[in-house]
Amino acid sequence: MSRFEFLAPCHFGLESVLKKEIVNLGYEVTQVEDGRVIFAGDESAVSRANIFLRTTERILLKVDKFRAESFDELFEKTKAIPWENYIPANGKFWVAKATSIKSKIFSPSDIQSIMKKAIVERLKKIYKIEWFPEDGNEYPIRVTFMKDEIMIGIDTSGESLHKRGYRKLTSKAPITETLAAALILLTPWNKDRILIDPFCGSGTIPIEAAMIGANIAPGMNRSFLSENWTDLIPKKTWYSAIEEANDVRRDSVEMTIQGYDIDGEIIKAARQNAALAEVDQYIHFQQRSVSDLSHNKKYGFIITNPPYGERLEDKADLPALYKEIGRTFNALDSWSYFIITSYEDAQKYIGRQADKNRKIYNGMMKTYFYQFMGAKPPKRENRENLH
């Protein structure tokens, strides 16, 4: 059985969540870096990581890592890699993305063209052909330069893993599925506790929570680029991973998850998305303003992504909105609430300092995940009070 290394990129600030997921899946984490986790596994790790991991953007098959300070060095070291172990003679291959940070080689387009030439030169000699038809399976290559060190991986996922397949309709500023899942996993919430998202938009946080509670693998209803790489990954590993995903799914679970939004049309979209994700039976969506939020149960969780003034003209409304959030949430004084926002004055207007504040980069935007912890329910609390 072959042993590979894999690169799993994630949002900056969420590496620990992804690491825990990978370990729980049974794989050895070999390195944690800013924005990615590197782990080892056999060929079945490709299918299982793509299907089961909730918080990574894609799974890359690690090809090599080396230093290069000139284009000549980049060409020669790329050419020395045994690309024939990965790419067949009819494979379609290209450097799909190149990034460079604090490195002497910094032009992405030059990196892409030089590496492509080097791979072609290598494979010409190996396959004894002058021209490549590139009419077979796709092998997109992604490279990252950091302080003159290059990491090279082949993308096994294709479309980003945040595209679970259920979100056909979205709100104006949607949170990605991978980020929503990571935020939930950062909290102590579990399926036995009430969860409300009062700014649910197209339903991503409630849907991801329901999928976590029912143990529905996020990738079980989509396809992946490497499914056809039968020279590298036996087809049976994909069938086996899907069978495993079906076996661990808990359809009979009971949960109380609620999603509210002031926009009635977006609530309709959220209901449709939940139905596509096969979790609509677990979630109650309703058109409701945050100021109308109340609950008769003593303990519960709020996890939400409120507006934070993506457009300049919206920023003037933020103090009043966050004061309203503070007034409403603090009335639920035994509840725990978790808010992701880029609004730097959020705590000031909420009127309370967060117990924890975690910086997370949502793309290039710095956001804060404020965690306000409520009282823990007594251990012998009647389960009715938790629902």
Short mmCIF file of C-alpha atoms in Angstrom, two decimals:
data_model
loop_
_atom_site.label_atom_id
_atom_site.label_comp_id
_atom_site.label_asym_id
_atom_site.label_seq_id
_atom_site.Cartn_x
_atom_site.Cartn_y
_atom_site.Cartn_z
CA MET A 1 0.00 0.00 0.00
CA SER A 2 1.40 3.39 -1.02
CA ARG A 3 2.10 6.15 1.50
CA PHE A 4 1.55 9.75 0.46
CA GLU A 5 1.69 13.16 2.06
CA PHE A 6 -1.19 15.58 1.61
CA LEU A 7 -1.61 19.34 1.95
CA ALA A 8 -4.91 20.58 3.36
CA PRO A 9 -5.30 24.38 3.13
CA CYS A 10 -7.68 26.23 5.46
CA HIS A 11 -8.57 29.73 6.65
CA PHE A 12 -5.75 31.39 8.60
CA GLY A 13 -6.54 30.93 12.28
CA LEU A 14 -8.38 27.62 11.89
CA GLU A 15 -5.41 25.25 11.58
CA SER A 16 -6.08 23.65 15.00
CA VAL A 17 -9.67 22.78 14.03
CA LEU A 18 -8.53 21.12 10.80
CA LYS A 19 -5.70 19.28 12.58
CA LYS A 20 -8.18 17.79 15.05
CA GLU A 21 -10.45 16.69 12.19
CA ILE A 22 -7.57 14.95 10.39
CA VAL A 23 -6.43 13.16 13.56
CA ASN A 24 -10.01 12.06 14.28
CA LEU A 25 -10.15 10.64 10.76
CA GLY A 26 -7.17 8.46 11.68
CA TYR A 27 -4.27 10.15 9.87
CA GLU A 28 -0.91 11.36 11.12
CA VAL A 29 -0.41 15.11 11.03
CA THR A 30 3.22 15.72 10.05
CA GLN A 31 3.26 19.53 10.07
CA VAL A 32 1.01 22.51 10.83
CA GLU A 33 1.77 25.79 9.05
CA ASP A 34 -0.07 29.08 8.61
CA GLY A 35 -3.12 28.32 6.50
CA ARG A 36 -2.50 24.60 5.97
CA VAL A 37 -2.05 21.22 7.63
CA ILE A 38 0.18 18.49 6.17
CA PHE A 39 -0.66 14.86 6.88
CA ALA A 40 0.29 11.35 5.80
CA GLY A 41 -1.91 8.51 4.58
CA ASP A 42 -2.39 5.78 2.02
CA GLU A 43 -4.31 6.09 -1.25
CA SER A 44 -7.64 5.74 0.58
CA ALA A 45 -6.86 9.03 2.35
CA VAL A 46 -7.63 10.87 -0.91
CA SER A 47 -11.25 9.72 -0.96
CA ARG A 48 -11.81 9.80 2.81
CA ALA A 49 -10.27 13.27 3.31
CA ASN A 50 -12.26 14.74 0.41
CA ILE A 51 -15.53 13.20 1.60
CA PHE A 52 -15.23 13.62 5.39
CA LEU A 53 -13.22 16.77 6.17
CA ARG A 54 -15.44 19.79 6.87
CA THR A 55 -12.92 22.62 7.28
CA THR A 56 -10.35 22.33 4.47
CA GLU A 57 -10.69 24.01 1.08
CA ARG A 58 -9.16 21.16 -0.93
CA ILE A 59 -6.84 18.15 -0.67
CA LEU A 60 -3.53 18.37 -2.51
CA LEU A 61 -1.30 15.38 -3.12
CA LYS A 62 2.14 16.58 -2.06
CA VAL A 63 4.70 16.08 -4.83
CA ASP A 64 7.84 17.82 -3.55
CA LYS A 65 9.33 20.65 -1.51
CA PHE A 66 12.63 22.38 -2.27
CA ARG A 67 14.45 25.72 -2.26
CA ALA A 68 14.86 27.75 -5.45
CA GLU A 69 16.27 31.26 -5.75
CA SER A 70 16.45 31.54 -9.55
CA PHE A 71 14.36 30.47 -12.53
CA ASP A 72 17.14 28.10 -13.69
CA GLU A 73 17.10 26.39 -10.30
CA LEU A 74 13.31 26.18 -10.38
CA PHE A 75 13.41 24.62 -13.86
CA GLU A 76 16.05 22.00 -13.05
CA LYS A 77 14.57 20.96 -9.71
CA THR A 78 11.06 20.74 -11.17
CA LYS A 79 12.40 18.64 -14.05
CA ALA A 80 14.06 16.26 -11.57
CA ILE A 81 10.71 15.33 -9.95
CA PRO A 82 9.39 11.90 -11.09
CA TRP A 83 6.21 13.34 -12.64
CA GLU A 84 5.59 10.05 -14.45
CA ASN A 85 4.58 8.60 -11.05
CA TYR A 86 1.57 10.92 -11.09
CA ILE A 87 0.76 12.02 -14.65
CA PRO A 88 0.05 9.51 -17.45
CA ALA A 89 1.08 10.19 -21.07
CA ASN A 90 -2.36 11.54 -22.01
CA GLY A 91 -2.88 13.48 -18.76
CA LYS A 92 -3.87 17.15 -18.90
CA PHE A 93 -1.49 19.03 -16.59
CA TRP A 94 -0.83 22.69 -15.86
CA VAL A 95 0.20 24.91 -12.97
CA ALA A 96 -3.26 26.13 -12.02
CA LYS A 97 -2.14 28.47 -9.25
CA ALA A 98 1.18 29.88 -8.06
CA THR A 99 1.69 32.20 -5.10
CA SER A 100 4.91 33.74 -3.85
CA ILE A 101 5.55 35.40 -0.48
CA LYS A 102 8.89 36.90 0.62
CA SER A 103 10.75 35.03 -2.15
CA LYS A 104 13.26 36.01 -4.85
CA ILE A 105 11.06 34.32 -7.47
CA PHE A 106 7.83 36.26 -7.27
CA SER A 107 6.05 36.35 -10.64
CA PRO A 108 3.18 33.81 -10.62
CA SER A 109 2.88 33.74 -14.43
CA ASP A 110 6.63 33.08 -14.87
CA ILE A 111 6.55 30.35 -12.21
CA GLN A 112 3.61 28.72 -14.01
CA SER A 113 5.20 28.74 -17.49
CA ILE A 114 8.69 27.64 -16.36
CA MET A 115 7.35 24.74 -14.32
CA LYS A 116 5.08 23.61 -17.16
CA LYS A 117 8.09 23.58 -19.54
CA ALA A 118 10.16 21.62 -17.03
CA ILE A 119 7.44 18.98 -16.59
CA VAL A 120 7.03 18.66 -20.38
CA GLU A 121 10.80 18.18 -20.81
CA ARG A 122 10.83 15.47 -18.16
CA LEU A 123 7.84 13.57 -19.57
CA LYS A 124 9.07 13.85 -23.18
CA LYS A 125 12.06 11.68 -22.29
CA ILE A 126 10.09 9.28 -20.10
CA TYR A 127 7.22 8.69 -22.53
CA LYS A 128 9.40 9.16 -25.64
CA ILE A 129 6.94 11.55 -27.29
CA GLU A 130 7.38 15.12 -28.53
CA TRP A 131 3.79 16.28 -28.24
CA PHE A 132 1.26 15.62 -25.47
CA PRO A 133 -2.40 15.23 -26.47
CA GLU A 134 -3.56 16.18 -22.93
CA ASP A 135 -6.95 14.65 -23.65
CA GLY A 136 -7.05 12.44 -20.53
CA ASN A 137 -7.75 13.13 -16.86
CA GLU A 138 -6.85 16.49 -15.34
CA TYR A 139 -3.91 17.01 -12.96
CA PRO A 140 -3.92 20.69 -11.89
CA ILE A 141 -0.75 21.62 -10.01
CA ARG A 142 -0.66 24.23 -7.23
CA VAL A 143 2.54 25.75 -5.89
CA THR A 144 3.39 28.07 -3.03
CA PHE A 145 6.68 29.91 -2.57
CA MET A 146 7.46 31.03 0.97
CA LYS A 147 10.89 32.52 1.75
CA ASP A 148 12.38 30.82 -1.35
CA GLU A 149 11.00 27.41 -0.43
CA ILE A 150 8.45 25.93 -2.83
CA MET A 151 5.75 23.43 -1.93
CA ILE A 152 4.20 21.55 -4.87
CA GLY A 153 0.92 19.67 -4.81
CA ILE A 154 -1.57 18.19 -7.29
CA ASP A 155 -5.18 19.11 -6.62
CA THR A 156 -7.31 16.02 -5.97
CA SER A 157 -10.55 17.89 -5.24
CA GLY A 158 -11.37 19.98 -8.29
CA GLU A 159 -14.01 22.47 -7.19
CA SER A 160 -13.29 23.85 -3.73
CA LEU A 161 -14.57 21.63 -0.93
CA HIS A 162 -16.71 24.44 0.45
CA LYS A 163 -18.98 23.71 -2.52
CA ARG A 164 -20.94 20.92 -0.89
CA GLY A 165 -23.61 21.09 -3.57
CA TYR A 166 -26.53 22.27 -1.45
CA ARG A 167 -26.16 26.04 -1.64
CA LYS A 168 -27.92 27.01 -4.85
CA LEU A 169 -29.18 30.33 -3.48
CA THR A 170 -27.15 32.72 -1.34
CA SER A 171 -27.50 35.98 0.54
CA LYS A 172 -25.46 39.13 -0.21
CA ALA A 173 -22.47 38.31 2.01
CA PRO A 174 -22.55 34.55 2.55
CA ILE A 175 -20.19 32.74 4.87
CA THR A 176 -18.53 29.70 3.24
CA GLU A 177 -19.54 26.23 4.28
CA THR A 178 -16.01 25.35 5.44
CA LEU A 179 -15.77 28.47 7.61
CA ALA A 180 -19.26 27.90 9.07
CA ALA A 181 -18.34 24.31 9.98
CA ALA A 182 -15.08 25.45 11.60
CA LEU A 183 -16.86 28.08 13.71
CA ILE A 184 -19.32 25.47 15.00
CA LEU A 185 -16.47 23.06 15.80
CA LEU A 186 -14.74 25.84 17.79
CA THR A 187 -17.68 25.96 20.18
CA PRO A 188 -18.84 23.38 22.77
CA TRP A 189 -22.17 22.99 20.94
CA ASN A 190 -23.43 19.48 20.37
CA LYS A 191 -26.62 18.02 18.87
CA ASP A 192 -28.33 17.84 22.29
CA ARG A 193 -28.23 21.63 22.74
CA ILE A 194 -30.46 24.31 21.20
CA LEU A 195 -28.76 26.33 18.44
CA ILE A 196 -30.05 29.59 16.96
CA ASP A 197 -28.60 31.74 14.18
CA PRO A 198 -30.54 35.05 14.16
CA PHE A 199 -28.74 36.29 11.01
CA CYS A 200 -28.91 33.01 9.11
CA GLY A 201 -28.95 34.39 5.56
CA SER A 202 -29.09 31.43 3.17
CA GLY A 203 -28.82 29.02 6.10
CA THR A 204 -25.18 27.97 6.04
CA ILE A 205 -24.50 27.86 9.81
CA PRO A 206 -27.72 25.98 10.70
CA ILE A 207 -27.23 23.57 7.77
CA GLU A 208 -23.61 22.83 8.67
CA ALA A 209 -24.63 22.32 12.32
CA ALA A 210 -27.35 19.87 11.29
CA MET A 211 -24.86 17.98 9.11
CA ILE A 212 -22.44 17.78 12.05
CA GLY A 213 -25.21 16.66 14.42
CA ALA A 214 -26.45 13.96 12.03
CA ASN A 215 -22.85 13.01 11.14
CA ILE A 216 -23.48 13.61 7.43
CA ALA A 217 -20.17 13.65 5.53
CA PRO A 218 -19.92 17.04 3.75
CA GLY A 219 -18.62 15.57 0.48
CA MET A 220 -20.90 12.57 0.06
CA ASN A 221 -23.15 14.22 -2.53
CA ARG A 222 -20.57 15.69 -4.89
CA SER A 223 -17.83 14.52 -7.23
CA PHE A 224 -14.05 15.02 -7.13
CA LEU A 225 -11.40 15.49 -9.79
CA SER A 226 -9.30 12.50 -8.66
CA GLU A 227 -12.13 9.95 -8.86
CA ASN A 228 -10.83 9.04 -12.34
CA TRP A 229 -7.15 8.76 -11.36
CA THR A 230 -7.40 4.99 -11.33
CA ASP A 231 -3.65 4.67 -12.02
CA LEU A 232 -3.00 6.28 -8.61
CA ILE A 233 -6.15 5.72 -6.55
CA PRO A 234 -8.17 2.51 -6.96
CA LYS A 235 -11.85 3.16 -7.69
CA LYS A 236 -12.80 0.86 -4.82
CA THR A 237 -11.45 3.40 -2.28
CA TRP A 238 -14.17 5.85 -3.38
CA TYR A 239 -16.93 3.22 -3.08
CA SER A 240 -15.56 2.24 0.33
CA ALA A 241 -15.51 5.87 1.57
CA ILE A 242 -19.11 6.48 0.44
CA GLU A 243 -20.20 3.24 2.09
CA GLU A 244 -18.49 4.38 5.31
CA ALA A 245 -20.22 7.78 5.08
CA ASN A 246 -23.61 6.07 4.76
CA ASP A 247 -22.85 3.74 7.68
CA VAL A 248 -21.95 6.51 10.14
CA ARG A 249 -24.83 8.82 9.19
CA ARG A 250 -27.45 9.23 11.98
CA ASP A 251 -30.77 10.02 10.34
CA SER A 252 -32.88 9.34 13.46
CA VAL A 253 -31.16 12.01 15.58
CA GLU A 254 -33.27 14.76 17.19
CA MET A 255 -32.04 18.36 17.15
CA THR A 256 -33.39 21.85 17.84
CA ILE A 257 -31.77 24.21 15.33
CA GLN A 258 -33.37 27.51 14.33
CA GLY A 259 -32.45 30.08 11.71
CA TYR A 260 -33.92 33.59 11.54
CA ASP A 261 -33.46 36.43 9.09
CA ILE A 262 -35.28 39.70 8.46
CA ASP A 263 -35.48 38.94 4.71
CA GLY A 264 -38.38 36.64 3.84
CA GLU A 265 -37.01 35.76 0.39
CA ILE A 266 -33.66 34.65 1.80
CA ILE A 267 -35.48 32.49 4.37
CA LYS A 268 -37.19 30.71 1.43
CA ALA A 269 -33.73 30.16 -0.09
CA ALA A 270 -32.44 28.80 3.23
CA ARG A 271 -35.28 26.27 3.35
CA GLN A 272 -34.47 25.13 -0.20
CA ASN A 273 -30.77 24.81 0.63
CA ALA A 274 -31.56 22.76 3.76
CA ALA A 275 -33.75 20.43 1.69
CA LEU A 276 -30.92 19.94 -0.83
CA ALA A 277 -28.56 19.15 2.07
CA GLU A 278 -31.14 16.62 3.36
CA VAL A 279 -31.31 18.32 6.78
CA ASP A 280 -34.53 20.36 6.49
CA GLN A 281 -36.25 18.13 9.06
CA TYR A 282 -33.80 19.33 11.74
CA ILE A 283 -34.06 23.10 11.17
CA HIS A 284 -36.85 25.62 11.72
CA PHE A 285 -36.40 28.73 9.56
CA GLN A 286 -38.46 31.87 10.19
CA GLN A 287 -38.54 35.49 9.04
CA ARG A 288 -37.74 37.40 12.21
CA SER A 289 -35.70 40.42 13.32
CA VAL A 290 -32.91 40.02 15.87
CA SER A 291 -34.83 42.39 18.18
CA ASP A 292 -37.63 39.79 18.33
CA LEU A 293 -35.30 37.00 19.45
CA SER A 294 -36.30 35.36 22.73
CA HIS A 295 -36.52 31.81 24.03
CA ASN A 296 -38.25 30.12 26.95
CA LYS A 297 -35.44 27.61 27.53
CA LYS A 298 -32.73 28.58 29.98
CA TYR A 299 -29.67 27.26 28.16
CA GLY A 300 -28.70 27.37 24.51
CA PHE A 301 -26.23 28.51 21.87
CA ILE A 302 -26.22 31.36 19.37
CA ILE A 303 -23.68 31.12 16.52
CA THR A 304 -24.01 33.87 13.96
CA ASN A 305 -22.46 36.00 11.24
CA PRO A 306 -24.20 39.41 11.53
CA PRO A 307 -23.73 42.21 8.97
CA TYR A 308 -20.45 44.07 9.44
CA GLY A 309 -20.62 46.86 6.89
CA GLU A 310 -19.15 45.28 3.78
CA ARG A 311 -20.22 48.44 1.94
CA LEU A 312 -19.21 51.89 3.20
CA GLU A 313 -22.79 53.17 3.29
CA ASP A 314 -23.79 50.36 5.68
CA LYS A 315 -21.16 51.22 8.30
CA ALA A 316 -23.25 54.06 9.79
CA ASP A 317 -25.91 51.51 10.80
CA LEU A 318 -23.51 49.26 12.72
CA PRO A 319 -23.49 50.92 16.19
CA ALA A 320 -27.28 50.68 16.46
CA LEU A 321 -27.30 47.10 15.12
CA TYR A 322 -24.64 45.86 17.55
CA LYS A 323 -26.35 47.62 20.48
CA GLU A 324 -29.50 45.71 19.53
CA ILE A 325 -27.50 42.46 19.33
CA GLY A 326 -26.09 43.13 22.81
CA ARG A 327 -29.50 43.97 24.30
CA THR A 328 -31.17 40.88 22.81
CA PHE A 329 -28.38 38.38 23.48
CA ASN A 330 -27.70 39.61 27.03
CA ALA A 331 -31.37 39.07 27.86
CA LEU A 332 -30.66 35.36 27.29
CA ASP A 333 -28.25 35.54 30.18
CA SER A 334 -27.57 31.81 30.58
CA TRP A 335 -26.94 31.28 26.87
CA SER A 336 -23.55 31.15 25.13
CA TYR A 337 -23.16 33.21 22.00
CA PHE A 338 -20.52 33.29 19.30
CA ILE A 339 -20.22 36.07 16.72
CA ILE A 340 -17.91 36.36 13.71
CA THR A 341 -17.46 39.91 12.45
CA SER A 342 -14.85 42.26 11.02
CA TYR A 343 -16.42 45.16 12.95
CA GLU A 344 -13.69 46.30 15.37
CA ASP A 345 -16.12 48.06 17.73
CA ALA A 346 -18.41 45.06 18.12
CA GLN A 347 -17.64 44.49 21.82
CA LYS A 348 -18.04 48.19 22.61
CA TYR A 349 -21.59 48.33 21.27
CA ILE A 350 -22.58 44.84 22.44
CA GLY A 351 -21.66 46.17 25.89
CA ARG A 352 -19.63 43.20 27.04
CA GLN A 353 -16.07 41.93 26.65
CA ALA A 354 -15.86 38.52 25.01
CA ASP A 355 -14.47 35.65 27.09
CA LYS A 356 -12.39 34.65 24.07
CA ASN A 357 -11.55 36.45 20.85
CA ARG A 358 -9.99 34.54 17.96
CA LYS A 359 -8.63 36.19 14.81
CA ILE A 360 -9.66 34.41 11.62
CA TYR A 361 -8.85 35.52 8.09
CA ASN A 362 -11.85 35.18 5.79
CA GLY A 363 -9.93 35.43 2.53
CA MET A 364 -7.94 38.66 2.97
CA MET A 365 -10.42 40.09 5.48
CA LYS A 366 -9.44 39.98 9.15
CA THR A 367 -12.40 38.92 11.26
CA TYR A 368 -12.88 38.29 14.96
CA PHE A 369 -14.69 35.32 16.43
CA TYR A 370 -16.06 36.65 19.71
CA GLN A 371 -17.00 33.96 22.23
CA PHE A 372 -19.33 34.92 25.08
CA MET A 373 -19.75 31.95 27.41
CA GLY A 374 -22.98 31.41 29.32
CA ALA A 375 -23.51 29.32 32.42
CA LYS A 376 -23.16 25.57 32.06
CA PRO A 377 -26.41 23.70 32.69
CA PRO A 378 -26.41 21.57 35.88
CA LYS A 379 -25.32 18.01 35.17
CA ARG A 380 -28.65 16.59 36.28
CA GLU A 381 -30.64 19.12 34.32
CA ASN A 382 -33.78 17.64 32.83
CA ARG A 383 -33.15 17.08 29.11
CA GLU A 384 -36.29 19.06 28.41
CA ASN A 385 -34.45 22.21 29.48
CA LEU A 386 -31.72 21.60 26.94
CA HIS A 387 -34.05 21.35 23.94
#
